[in-house]
PDB file of C-alpha atoms in Angstrom:
ATOM      1  CA  MET A   1     167.460 130.105-145.236  1.00 93.00           C
ATOM      2  CA  THR A   2     168.456 127.920-142.295  1.00 96.00           C
ATOM      3  CA  VAL A   3     171.862 126.312-141.881  1.00 97.00           C
ATOM      4  CA  ALA A   4     171.215 122.710-140.821  1.00 97.00           C
ATOM      5  CA  LEU A   5     173.772 120.285-139.373  1.00 97.00           C
ATOM      6  CA  ASP A   6     173.149 116.613-138.604  1.00 94.00           C
ATOM      7  CA  ILE A   7     175.887 115.031-136.483  1.00 92.00           C
ATOM      8  CA  GLY A   8     175.982 111.286-135.916  1.00 86.00           C
ATOM      9  CA  GLY A   9     178.343 108.443-135.233  1.00 82.00           C
ATOM     10  CA  THR A  10     178.943 107.666-138.909  1.00 85.00           C
ATOM     11  CA  LYS A  11     178.501 110.986-140.709  1.00 90.00           C
ATOM     12  CA  VAL A  12     178.314 114.745-140.364  1.00 93.00           C
ATOM     13  CA  ALA A  13     175.863 116.253-142.862  1.00 95.00           C
ATOM     14  CA  GLY A  14     174.917 119.808-143.666  1.00 97.00           C
ATOM     15  CA  ALA A  15     172.550 121.741-145.897  1.00 97.00           C
ATOM     16  CA  LEU A  16     170.948 125.103-146.459  1.00 97.00           C
ATOM     17  CA  VAL A  17     167.226 124.565-145.947  1.00 96.00           C
ATOM     18  CA  HIS A  18     164.648 126.740-147.682  1.00 95.00           C
ATOM     19  CA  PRO A  19     161.447 127.905-145.917  1.00 93.00           C
ATOM     20  CA  ASP A  20     159.483 125.205-147.773  1.00 93.00           C
ATOM     21  CA  GLY A  21     161.821 122.420-146.603  1.00 93.00           C
ATOM     22  CA  THR A  22     163.765 121.933-149.815  1.00 94.00           C
ATOM     23  CA  MET A  23     167.530 121.672-149.385  1.00 95.00           C
ATOM     24  CA  THR A  24     170.439 123.317-151.166  1.00 91.00           C
ATOM     25  CA  ALA A  25     174.163 122.531-151.085  1.00 88.00           C
ATOM     26  CA  THR A  26     173.739 119.242-149.216  1.00 91.00           C
ATOM     27  CA  THR A  27     177.108 117.862-148.162  1.00 94.00           C
ATOM     28  CA  ARG A  28     178.509 115.248-145.788  1.00 93.00           C
ATOM     29  CA  ARG A  29     181.734 113.931-144.282  1.00 93.00           C
ATOM     30  CA  PRO A  30     182.418 110.680-142.436  1.00 92.00           C
ATOM     31  CA  THR A  31     182.632 111.152-138.670  1.00 90.00           C
ATOM     32  CA  PRO A  32     186.331 110.819-137.754  1.00 90.00           C
ATOM     33  CA  ARG A  33     187.385 108.166-135.248  1.00 86.00           C
ATOM     34  CA  GLY A  34     189.888 108.682-132.488  1.00 78.00           C
ATOM     35  CA  PRO A  35     190.234 110.181-129.012  1.00 82.00           C
ATOM     36  CA  ASP A  36     190.638 113.826-130.052  1.00 89.00           C
ATOM     37  CA  GLY A  37     187.482 115.975-129.971  1.00 92.00           C
ATOM     38  CA  ASP A  38     189.018 118.592-132.254  1.00 93.00           C
ATOM     39  CA  THR A  39     189.650 115.960-134.914  1.00 92.00           C
ATOM     40  CA  VAL A  40     185.948 115.083-134.910  1.00 92.00           C
ATOM     41  CA  PHE A  41     184.970 118.738-135.020  1.00 95.00           C
ATOM     42  CA  ALA A  42     187.218 119.262-138.046  1.00 94.00           C
ATOM     43  CA  ALA A  43     184.625 117.352-140.098  1.00 95.00           C
ATOM     44  CA  VAL A  44     181.917 119.741-138.869  1.00 96.00           C
ATOM     45  CA  ALA A  45     184.112 122.702-139.810  1.00 97.00           C
ATOM     46  CA  GLU A  46     184.625 121.269-143.308  1.00 97.00           C
ATOM     47  CA  VAL A  47     180.868 120.917-143.777  1.00 97.00           C
ATOM     48  CA  VAL A  48     180.284 124.514-142.660  1.00 97.00           C
ATOM     49  CA  ALA A  49     183.056 125.764-144.970  1.00 97.00           C
ATOM     50  CA  GLU A  50     181.504 123.986-147.944  1.00 97.00           C
ATOM     51  CA  LEU A  51     178.063 125.437-147.184  1.00 97.00           C
ATOM     52  CA  ALA A  52     179.631 128.901-146.896  1.00 96.00           C
ATOM     53  CA  ARG A  53     180.756 128.685-150.511  1.00 96.00           C
ATOM     54  CA  ASP A  54     177.158 128.496-151.734  1.00 96.00           C
ATOM     55  CA  PRO A  55     175.717 131.746-153.155  1.00 95.00           C
ATOM     56  CA  LEU A  56     172.735 131.482-150.770  1.00 96.00           C
ATOM     57  CA  TRP A  57     174.940 131.441-147.661  1.00 96.00           C
ATOM     58  CA  ALA A  58     174.471 135.188-147.165  1.00 95.00           C
ATOM     59  CA  THR A  59     170.693 134.715-146.834  1.00 95.00           C
ATOM     60  CA  ALA A  60     170.928 132.384-143.806  1.00 95.00           C
ATOM     61  CA  VAL A  61     169.254 133.763-140.666  1.00 95.00           C
ATOM     62  CA  ARG A  62     169.573 130.861-138.195  1.00 96.00           C
ATOM     63  CA  CYS A  63     171.294 127.526-137.587  1.00 97.00           C
ATOM     64  CA  GLY A  64     169.961 124.245-136.258  1.00 97.00           C
ATOM     65  CA  ILE A  65     172.147 121.388-135.009  1.00 96.00           C
ATOM     66  CA  GLY A  66     170.743 117.897-134.538  1.00 93.00           C
ATOM     67  CA  SER A  67     173.161 115.579-132.768  1.00 90.00           C
ATOM     68  CA  ALA A  68     173.335 112.062-131.473  1.00 83.00           C
ATOM     69  CA  GLY A  69     172.914 112.192-127.716  1.00 81.00           C
ATOM     70  CA  PRO A  70     172.905 112.654-124.888  1.00 85.00           C
ATOM     71  CA  VAL A  71     172.762 116.391-125.475  1.00 92.00           C
ATOM     72  CA  ASP A  72     172.454 119.281-123.041  1.00 94.00           C
ATOM     73  CA  ALA A  73     170.778 122.054-124.976  1.00 92.00           C
ATOM     74  CA  SER A  74     170.896 124.414-121.999  1.00 91.00           C
ATOM     75  CA  ARG A  75     174.707 124.283-122.035  1.00 95.00           C
ATOM     76  CA  GLY A  76     175.116 123.629-125.749  1.00 95.00           C
ATOM     77  CA  THR A  77     177.105 120.465-125.102  1.00 95.00           C
ATOM     78  CA  VAL A  78     176.958 116.880-126.340  1.00 93.00           C
ATOM     79  CA  ALA A  79     178.286 113.516-125.159  1.00 88.00           C
ATOM     80  CA  PRO A  80     177.167 111.094-127.887  1.00 84.00           C
ATOM     81  CA  VAL A  81     177.359 107.425-127.033  1.00 77.00           C
ATOM     82  CA  ASN A  82     178.755 106.733-130.513  1.00 76.00           C
ATOM     83  CA  ILE A  83     181.304 109.605-130.573  1.00 85.00           C
ATOM     84  CA  GLY A  84     183.662 108.722-127.743  1.00 84.00           C
ATOM     85  CA  ALA A  85     185.881 111.772-128.241  1.00 91.00           C
ATOM     86  CA  TRP A  86     183.052 114.136-127.323  1.00 92.00           C
ATOM     87  CA  ARG A  87     182.207 114.217-123.624  1.00 92.00           C
ATOM     88  CA  GLY A  88     180.609 117.507-122.653  1.00 93.00           C
ATOM     89  CA  PHE A  89     181.866 118.900-125.958  1.00 95.00           C
ATOM     90  CA  PRO A  90     180.723 122.530-126.517  1.00 96.00           C
ATOM     91  CA  VAL A  91     179.398 121.912-130.007  1.00 96.00           C
ATOM     92  CA  ARG A  92     176.983 124.857-130.141  1.00 97.00           C
ATOM     93  CA  ALA A  93     179.646 127.434-129.232  1.00 97.00           C
ATOM     94  CA  ARG A  94     182.142 125.831-131.607  1.00 97.00           C
ATOM     95  CA  VAL A  95     179.639 125.843-134.466  1.00 97.00           C
ATOM     96  CA  GLU A  96     178.683 129.461-133.764  1.00 97.00           C
ATOM     97  CA  ALA A  97     182.365 130.426-133.914  1.00 97.00           C
ATOM     98  CA  GLU A  98     182.770 128.554-137.194  1.00 97.00           C
ATOM     99  CA  LEU A  99     179.720 130.264-138.679  1.00 97.00           C
ATOM    100  CA  ALA A 100     181.103 133.659-137.626  1.00 96.00           C
ATOM    101  CA  ARG A 101     184.454 132.808-139.198  1.00 95.00           C
ATOM    102  CA  HIS A 102     182.585 132.541-142.484  1.00 96.00           C
ATOM    103  CA  GLY A 103     180.735 135.819-141.983  1.00 95.00           C
ATOM    104  CA  ALA A 104     177.496 134.442-140.497  1.00 94.00           C
ATOM    105  CA  ARG A 105     176.787 135.384-136.877  1.00 95.00           C
ATOM    106  CA  LEU A 106     173.636 133.323-136.490  1.00 96.00           C
ATOM    107  CA  PRO A 107     171.438 132.333-133.537  1.00 95.00           C
ATOM    108  CA  THR A 108     171.905 128.582-133.123  1.00 96.00           C
ATOM    109  CA  VAL A 109     169.804 125.799-131.593  1.00 95.00           C
ATOM    110  CA  LEU A 110     171.055 122.377-130.474  1.00 95.00           C
ATOM    111  CA  VAL A 111     168.682 119.395-130.176  1.00 93.00           C
ATOM    112  CA  GLY A 112     169.018 115.640-129.955  1.00 90.00           C
ATOM    113  CA  ASP A 113     168.456 113.566-133.072  1.00 88.00           C
ATOM    114  CA  GLY A 114     165.119 112.214-131.803  1.00 90.00           C
ATOM    115  CA  VAL A 115     163.821 115.753-131.256  1.00 93.00           C
ATOM    116  CA  ALA A 116     165.084 116.755-134.708  1.00 93.00           C
ATOM    117  CA  MET A 117     163.238 113.827-136.299  1.00 93.00           C
ATOM    118  CA  THR A 118     160.099 114.901-134.436  1.00 95.00           C
ATOM    119  CA  ALA A 119     160.353 118.460-135.736  1.00 96.00           C
ATOM    120  CA  ALA A 120     160.838 117.147-139.271  1.00 96.00           C
ATOM    121  CA  GLU A 121     157.902 114.743-139.233  1.00 96.00           C
ATOM    122  CA  HIS A 122     155.607 117.427-137.786  1.00 96.00           C
ATOM    123  CA  TRP A 123     156.662 119.994-140.385  1.00 95.00           C
ATOM    124  CA  LEU A 124     156.647 117.887-143.535  1.00 96.00           C
ATOM    125  CA  GLY A 125     156.032 114.262-142.596  1.00 95.00           C
ATOM    126  CA  ALA A 126     153.617 111.809-141.063  1.00 96.00           C
ATOM    127  CA  ALA A 127     152.734 114.014-138.049  1.00 96.00           C
ATOM    128  CA  ARG A 128     151.879 117.034-140.159  1.00 95.00           C
ATOM    129  CA  GLY A 129     148.531 118.507-139.136  1.00 95.00           C
ATOM    130  CA  HIS A 130     148.563 116.871-135.685  1.00 96.00           C
ATOM    131  CA  ALA A 131     148.686 119.290-132.761  1.00 95.00           C
ATOM    132  CA  ASN A 132     149.915 116.616-130.334  1.00 96.00           C
ATOM    133  CA  ALA A 133     152.239 113.893-131.523  1.00 96.00           C
ATOM    134  CA  LEU A 134     154.863 111.471-130.312  1.00 96.00           C
ATOM    135  CA  CYS A 135     157.668 110.640-132.737  1.00 95.00           C
ATOM    136  CA  MET A 136     160.181 107.857-132.182  1.00 94.00           C
ATOM    137  CA  VAL A 137     163.413 106.532-133.637  1.00 91.00           C
ATOM    138  CA  VAL A 138     163.800 102.767-133.168  1.00 93.00           C
ATOM    139  CA  SER A 139     167.282 101.770-134.215  1.00 88.00           C
ATOM    140  CA  THR A 140     170.435 100.798-132.290  1.00 83.00           C
ATOM    141  CA  GLY A 141     168.756 102.723-129.478  1.00 86.00           C
ATOM    142  CA  VAL A 142     165.258 104.116-128.984  1.00 91.00           C
ATOM    143  CA  GLY A 143     164.750 107.878-128.895  1.00 89.00           C
ATOM    144  CA  GLY A 144     161.940 110.299-129.509  1.00 93.00           C
ATOM    145  CA  GLY A 145     160.362 113.689-129.126  1.00 94.00           C
ATOM    146  CA  LEU A 146     157.049 115.438-128.493  1.00 96.00           C
ATOM    147  CA  ILE A 147     154.835 117.939-130.262  1.00 96.00           C
ATOM    148  CA  LEU A 148     152.417 119.596-127.816  1.00 96.00           C
ATOM    149  CA  ASP A 149     149.881 122.201-128.989  1.00 95.00           C
ATOM    150  CA  ASN A 150     151.698 122.414-132.331  1.00 94.00           C
ATOM    151  CA  ARG A 151     154.961 123.278-130.607  1.00 94.00           C
ATOM    152  CA  LEU A 152     158.132 121.266-130.345  1.00 94.00           C
ATOM    153  CA  HIS A 153     158.561 120.404-126.660  1.00 93.00           C
ATOM    154  CA  ALA A 154     162.285 119.834-126.283  1.00 89.00           C
ATOM    155  CA  GLY A 155     162.519 120.399-122.524  1.00 89.00           C
ATOM    156  CA  PRO A 156     165.205 122.322-120.624  1.00 88.00           C
ATOM    157  CA  THR A 157     168.087 120.121-121.773  1.00 87.00           C
ATOM    158  CA  GLY A 158     166.629 119.084-125.141  1.00 85.00           C
ATOM    159  CA  ASN A 159     165.775 115.527-124.112  1.00 85.00           C
ATOM    160  CA  ALA A 160     162.002 115.625-123.527  1.00 88.00           C
ATOM    161  CA  GLY A 161     160.220 112.702-125.165  1.00 90.00           C
ATOM    162  CA  HIS A 162     163.136 110.297-124.704  1.00 89.00           C
ATOM    163  CA  ILE A 163     160.750 107.366-124.634  1.00 92.00           C
ATOM    164  CA  GLY A 164     163.493 104.747-124.891  1.00 91.00           C
ATOM    165  CA  HIS A 165     164.166 105.095-121.187  1.00 91.00           C
ATOM    166  CA  ILE A 166     160.638 104.740-119.908  1.00 92.00           C
ATOM    167  CA  SER A 167     160.486 101.525-117.904  1.00 94.00           C
ATOM    168  CA  VAL A 168     157.834  99.084-119.098  1.00 94.00           C
ATOM    169  CA  ALA A 169     159.053  96.084-117.070  1.00 92.00           C
ATOM    170  CA  PHE A 170     159.765  96.974-113.447  1.00 88.00           C
ATOM    171  CA  ASP A 171     161.526  93.658-112.866  1.00 88.00           C
ATOM    172  CA  GLY A 172     163.105  93.598-116.323  1.00 88.00           C
ATOM    173  CA  GLU A 173     166.771  93.325-117.178  1.00 87.00           C
ATOM    174  CA  PRO A 174     169.159  96.207-116.432  1.00 89.00           C
ATOM    175  CA  CYS A 175     169.466  98.893-119.097  1.00 86.00           C
ATOM    176  CA  ALA A 176     172.700 100.609-120.128  1.00 81.00           C
ATOM    177  CA  CYS A 177     171.278 103.860-118.714  1.00 84.00           C
ATOM    178  CA  GLY A 178     171.274 102.376-115.204  1.00 87.00           C
ATOM    179  CA  GLY A 179     167.545 101.766-115.077  1.00 90.00           C
ATOM    180  CA  ARG A 180     165.673  98.504-115.403  1.00 93.00           C
ATOM    181  CA  GLY A 181     163.171  97.260-117.966  1.00 94.00           C
ATOM    182  CA  CYS A 182     163.551 100.272-120.285  1.00 94.00           C
ATOM    183  CA  VAL A 183     161.931 100.229-123.716  1.00 95.00           C
ATOM    184  CA  GLU A 184     165.385 100.427-125.303  1.00 93.00           C
ATOM    185  CA  SER A 185     166.514  97.272-123.494  1.00 93.00           C
ATOM    186  CA  LEU A 186     163.540  95.416-124.996  1.00 95.00           C
ATOM    187  CA  ALA A 187     162.821  96.957-128.393  1.00 95.00           C
ATOM    188  CA  SER A 188     166.020  98.387-129.885  1.00 93.00           C
ATOM    189  CA  GLY A 189     167.548  96.611-132.841  1.00 93.00           C
ATOM    190  CA  THR A 190     170.354  95.404-130.600  1.00 92.00           C
ATOM    191  CA  ALA A 191     167.901  94.046-128.026  1.00 95.00           C
ATOM    192  CA  ILE A 192     165.811  92.237-130.652  1.00 96.00           C
ATOM    193  CA  ALA A 193     168.844  90.469-132.113  1.00 96.00           C
ATOM    194  CA  ARG A 194     170.294  89.641-128.680  1.00 95.00           C
ATOM    195  CA  TRP A 195     167.029  88.148-127.411  1.00 96.00           C
ATOM    196  CA  ALA A 196     166.553  86.021-130.537  1.00 97.00           C
ATOM    197  CA  GLN A 197     170.123  84.691-130.438  1.00 97.00           C
ATOM    198  CA  ALA A 198     169.800  83.811-126.745  1.00 96.00           C
ATOM    199  CA  ARG A 199     166.859  81.596-127.679  1.00 96.00           C
ATOM    200  CA  GLY A 200     168.589  79.690-130.420  1.00 95.00           C
ATOM    201  CA  TRP A 201     168.023  81.834-133.493  1.00 95.00           C
ATOM    202  CA  THR A 202     171.021  81.437-135.822  1.00 92.00           C
ATOM    203  CA  GLY A 203     170.258  83.462-138.948  1.00 89.00           C
ATOM    204  CA  PRO A 204     173.082  84.448-141.307  1.00 91.00           C
ATOM    205  CA  ASP A 205     172.650  88.184-140.554  1.00 93.00           C
ATOM    206  CA  PRO A 206     173.031  88.666-136.774  1.00 94.00           C
ATOM    207  CA  THR A 207     171.147  91.972-136.694  1.00 94.00           C
ATOM    208  CA  ALA A 208     167.544  93.082-136.238  1.00 95.00           C
ATOM    209  CA  ALA A 209     167.243  93.186-140.032  1.00 95.00           C
ATOM    210  CA  GLY A 210     168.267  89.541-140.127  1.00 96.00           C
ATOM    211  CA  VAL A 211     165.757  88.660-137.434  1.00 97.00           C
ATOM    212  CA  ALA A 212     163.086  90.551-139.399  1.00 97.00           C
ATOM    213  CA  ALA A 213     163.866  88.540-142.536  1.00 96.00           C
ATOM    214  CA  SER A 214     163.495  85.311-140.554  1.00 97.00           C
ATOM    215  CA  ALA A 215     160.238  86.565-139.028  1.00 97.00           C
ATOM    216  CA  GLU A 216     158.865  87.267-142.497  1.00 96.00           C
ATOM    217  CA  ALA A 217     159.748  83.682-143.418  1.00 96.00           C
ATOM    218  CA  GLY A 218     157.804  82.413-140.390  1.00 96.00           C
ATOM    219  CA  ASP A 219     160.610  81.608-137.952  1.00 96.00           C
ATOM    220  CA  PRO A 220     158.871  81.306-134.546  1.00 97.00           C
ATOM    221  CA  VAL A 221     161.753  82.710-132.467  1.00 97.00           C
ATOM    222  CA  ALA A 222     162.141  85.695-134.770  1.00 97.00           C
ATOM    223  CA  LEU A 223     158.407  86.326-134.672  1.00 97.00           C
ATOM    224  CA  ALA A 224     158.487  86.143-130.877  1.00 98.00           C
ATOM    225  CA  ALA A 225     161.383  88.632-130.750  1.00 97.00           C
ATOM    226  CA  PHE A 226     159.402  91.207-132.726  1.00 98.00           C
ATOM    227  CA  ASP A 227     156.238  90.491-130.756  1.00 98.00           C
ATOM    228  CA  ARG A 228     158.146  91.207-127.540  1.00 97.00           C
ATOM    229  CA  ALA A 229     159.565  94.436-128.972  1.00 97.00           C
ATOM    230  CA  GLY A 230     156.160  95.466-130.286  1.00 97.00           C
ATOM    231  CA  ARG A 231     154.570  94.910-126.900  1.00 97.00           C
ATOM    232  CA  ALA A 232     157.201  97.053-125.162  1.00 97.00           C
ATOM    233  CA  LEU A 233     156.735  99.842-127.696  1.00 97.00           C
ATOM    234  CA  ALA A 234     152.943  99.624-127.432  1.00 97.00           C
ATOM    235  CA  ALA A 235     153.074  99.941-123.639  1.00 96.00           C
ATOM    236  CA  ALA A 236     155.333 102.995-123.834  1.00 96.00           C
ATOM    237  CA  ILE A 237     153.342 104.653-126.619  1.00 97.00           C
ATOM    238  CA  ALA A 238     150.095 104.182-124.693  1.00 96.00           C
ATOM    239  CA  ALA A 239     151.662 105.583-121.515  1.00 95.00           C
ATOM    240  CA  ALA A 240     153.005 108.650-123.304  1.00 95.00           C
ATOM    241  CA  ALA A 241     149.730 109.254-125.141  1.00 95.00           C
ATOM    242  CA  THR A 242     147.756 108.939-121.925  1.00 95.00           C
ATOM    243  CA  LEU A 243     150.042 111.466-120.247  1.00 94.00           C
ATOM    244  CA  VAL A 244     149.857 114.192-122.921  1.00 93.00           C
ATOM    245  CA  GLU A 245     146.828 113.182-125.042  1.00 94.00           C
ATOM    246  CA  SER A 246     148.696 112.702-128.311  1.00 94.00           C
ATOM    247  CA  ASP A 247     146.659 111.145-131.107  1.00 93.00           C
ATOM    248  CA  ILE A 248     149.460 109.828-133.315  1.00 96.00           C
ATOM    249  CA  ALA A 249     152.769 108.031-132.833  1.00 97.00           C
ATOM    250  CA  VAL A 250     155.233 108.185-135.723  1.00 97.00           C
ATOM    251  CA  ILE A 251     158.032 105.607-135.768  1.00 96.00           C
ATOM    252  CA  GLY A 252     161.188 105.827-137.869  1.00 93.00           C
ATOM    253  CA  GLY A 253     164.668 104.357-137.708  1.00 90.00           C
ATOM    254  CA  GLY A 254     166.289 101.202-138.984  1.00 89.00           C
ATOM    255  CA  VAL A 255     164.050  98.752-137.102  1.00 93.00           C
ATOM    256  CA  ALA A 256     160.939 100.505-138.420  1.00 94.00           C
ATOM    257  CA  ALA A 257     162.121  99.615-141.924  1.00 93.00           C
ATOM    258  CA  SER A 258     160.915  96.072-141.183  1.00 94.00           C
ATOM    259  CA  GLY A 259     157.391  97.361-141.808  1.00 95.00           C
ATOM    260  CA  ASP A 260     154.493  95.230-140.629  1.00 96.00           C
ATOM    261  CA  THR A 261     156.888  92.817-138.929  1.00 97.00           C
ATOM    262  CA  LEU A 262     157.208  95.558-136.304  1.00 97.00           C
ATOM    263  CA  PHE A 263     154.023  97.585-136.764  1.00 97.00           C
ATOM    264  CA  ALA A 264     151.572  94.668-136.668  1.00 97.00           C
ATOM    265  CA  PRO A 265     152.515  93.562-133.113  1.00 97.00           C
ATOM    266  CA  ILE A 266     152.641  97.192-131.932  1.00 97.00           C
ATOM    267  CA  ARG A 267     149.094  97.801-133.143  1.00 96.00           C
ATOM    268  CA  ARG A 268     147.862  94.470-131.809  1.00 96.00           C
ATOM    269  CA  HIS A 269     149.248  95.068-128.314  1.00 97.00           C
ATOM    270  CA  LEU A 270     148.252  98.743-128.294  1.00 96.00           C
ATOM    271  CA  ALA A 271     144.610  97.768-127.903  1.00 93.00           C
ATOM    272  CA  ALA A 272     145.448  96.241-124.512  1.00 95.00           C
ATOM    273  CA  TYR A 273     147.239  99.360-123.242  1.00 95.00           C
ATOM    274  CA  ALA A 274     145.486 102.354-124.835  1.00 94.00           C
ATOM    275  CA  THR A 275     142.136 101.617-123.207  1.00 93.00           C
ATOM    276  CA  LEU A 276     140.863 104.996-122.041  1.00 93.00           C
ATOM    277  CA  SER A 277     138.389 106.810-124.268  1.00 93.00           C
ATOM    278  CA  PHE A 278     140.763 109.647-125.176  1.00 93.00           C
ATOM    279  CA  VAL A 279     143.519 107.352-126.479  1.00 92.00           C
ATOM    280  CA  ARG A 280     141.549 104.517-128.075  1.00 91.00           C
ATOM    281  CA  ASP A 281     141.857 106.124-131.516  1.00 92.00           C
ATOM    282  CA  LEU A 282     145.615 106.585-131.224  1.00 95.00           C
ATOM    283  CA  ARG A 283     147.288 105.836-134.568  1.00 95.00           C
ATOM    284  CA  VAL A 284     150.752 104.327-135.028  1.00 97.00           C
ATOM    285  CA  VAL A 285     152.294 105.073-138.423  1.00 97.00           C
ATOM    286  CA  PRO A 286     155.730 104.886-140.070  1.00 96.00           C
ATOM    287  CA  ALA A 287     157.855 107.990-140.535  1.00 96.00           C
ATOM    288  CA  VAL A 288     158.117 109.170-144.135  1.00 95.00           C
ATOM    289  CA  LEU A 289     161.172 111.442-144.359  1.00 93.00           C
ATOM    290  CA  GLY A 290     163.828 108.748-143.990  1.00 86.00           C
ATOM    291  CA  THR A 291     167.444 109.879-144.211  1.00 83.00           C
ATOM    292  CA  HIS A 292     166.411 113.502-144.803  1.00 87.00           C
ATOM    293  CA  ALA A 293     164.782 113.793-141.377  1.00 90.00           C
ATOM    294  CA  GLY A 294     167.989 114.795-139.594  1.00 90.00           C
ATOM    295  CA  LEU A 295     168.715 117.866-141.697  1.00 95.00           C
ATOM    296  CA  ILE A 296     165.093 118.898-142.198  1.00 96.00           C
ATOM    297  CA  GLY A 297     164.523 118.402-138.472  1.00 95.00           C
ATOM    298  CA  ALA A 298     167.543 120.472-137.442  1.00 96.00           C
ATOM    299  CA  ALA A 299     166.184 123.317-139.567  1.00 96.00           C
ATOM    300  CA  ALA A 300     162.616 122.874-138.311  1.00 95.00           C
ATOM    301  CA  ALA A 301     163.780 122.837-134.694  1.00 94.00           C
ATOM    302  CA  ALA A 302     165.666 126.100-135.224  1.00 95.00           C
ATOM    303  CA  VAL A 303     162.560 127.729-136.704  1.00 94.00           C
ATOM    304  CA  MET A 304     160.326 126.437-133.895  1.00 92.00           C
ATOM    305  CA  LEU A 305     162.627 127.157-130.954  1.00 91.00           C
ATOM    306  CA  LEU A 306     164.296 130.450-131.840  1.00 88.00           C
ATOM    307  CA  PRO A 307     162.038 133.325-130.786  1.00 66.00           C
ATOM    308  CA  GLY A 308     161.377 136.115-133.220  1.00 59.00           C
ATOM    309  CA  GLN A 309     162.540 134.195-136.282  1.00 52.00           C
ATOM    310  CA  PRO A 310     160.447 134.023-139.468  1.00 49.00           C
ATOM    311  CA  ALA A 311     158.260 130.926-139.627  1.00 47.00           C
ATOM    312  CA  ALA A 312     158.797 128.214-142.190  1.00 48.00           C
ATOM    313  CA  THR A 313     156.206 127.466-144.831  1.00 48.00           C
ATOM    314  CA  ALA A 314     155.223 124.287-146.608  1.00 49.00           C
TER     315      ALA A 314
END
C-alpha cells in the first residue's frame, strides 16, 4: 500500500492506494484559510490520522505527496500560490513526522500537482503504454510533467515539465512569473476569460467555462479567445515534443473540460508547429482520471521515484 496525499488550495485529500491503483479509506478536509502555516497543516494531520485508523495502514510501505506549487522536492518544501500561509513550508518533513507519530516511518516523495497528474495518467490513464509523454493541467494556471523512457522525469526540484512558463510570444504581455509571453499568460482559464472580457465579451459567467459556453453557441469573441489559447498550447506542445520526442500530449484540468472547444484549435494549430517528421504524428488527447488524478498520481510518483520499492501493477 502507498499513503497518498493531495494538497491544494481548496482541499487536502488522502487515501491508501493499492498496487493496482484502487483506493481505500479516501478522505478529505477543506484547506484552512489564514496566515498560520500550522493551521493549514492541521488539516493534513487530520487526514493522516483518519488514514491511520484503517486496518490496512500497517501494510503501507511508502508515501507520496502531490502539492500545488511551486515545490522544491530537493528540500521537501512548498510555497503554493494558493496557500499563502505556506512559504518554504517543510511539508515533507512534517508529513514524515506525522506518519511516524502513527507508527509508520515511511520513505516519502514530494512532487508538484502537474507531475503527480503525469504519473497518474501514465500509470492508469491516457498516457498508459507511451514511453515518452507530456501531460498538462490547464486550469487557473498551466502546469505539466514529463515521462521519458517510461520514467517520471521530475527534475532536481520536482518542477520539470512546467510547460506553463515556456514563452511562446517573445513580445507578449508580462506573466506573473516575471517572464513574458508565457503559455499560462495566454491559455490559462484566467487568461482566456480576461482576454475575452477585454474585447467586449459580457457573458453571465465571467470564467473560462462561461467563455466556453458562449463559444459553443457561436460567439465570435469567445471562439477567438479559445483559438488564441489553443494556438499557444499547440506551440508549446510542439516545442516540448520536438525537444524530447514525445508522441502524445495529455491535457487535463478545468479548461480541458470544455472538450473540442479547446482541443479542436489545439489540433488545428499543431499542424503548423509540429512539422518535423518525428513529431508529425503527435497526438493530443484529454486526460481520463479527472479528480482522482491527484491521489493516484501521488502514489504513482512515490512508486516511480523511490528506489528499491516494489513496483505497482495494473
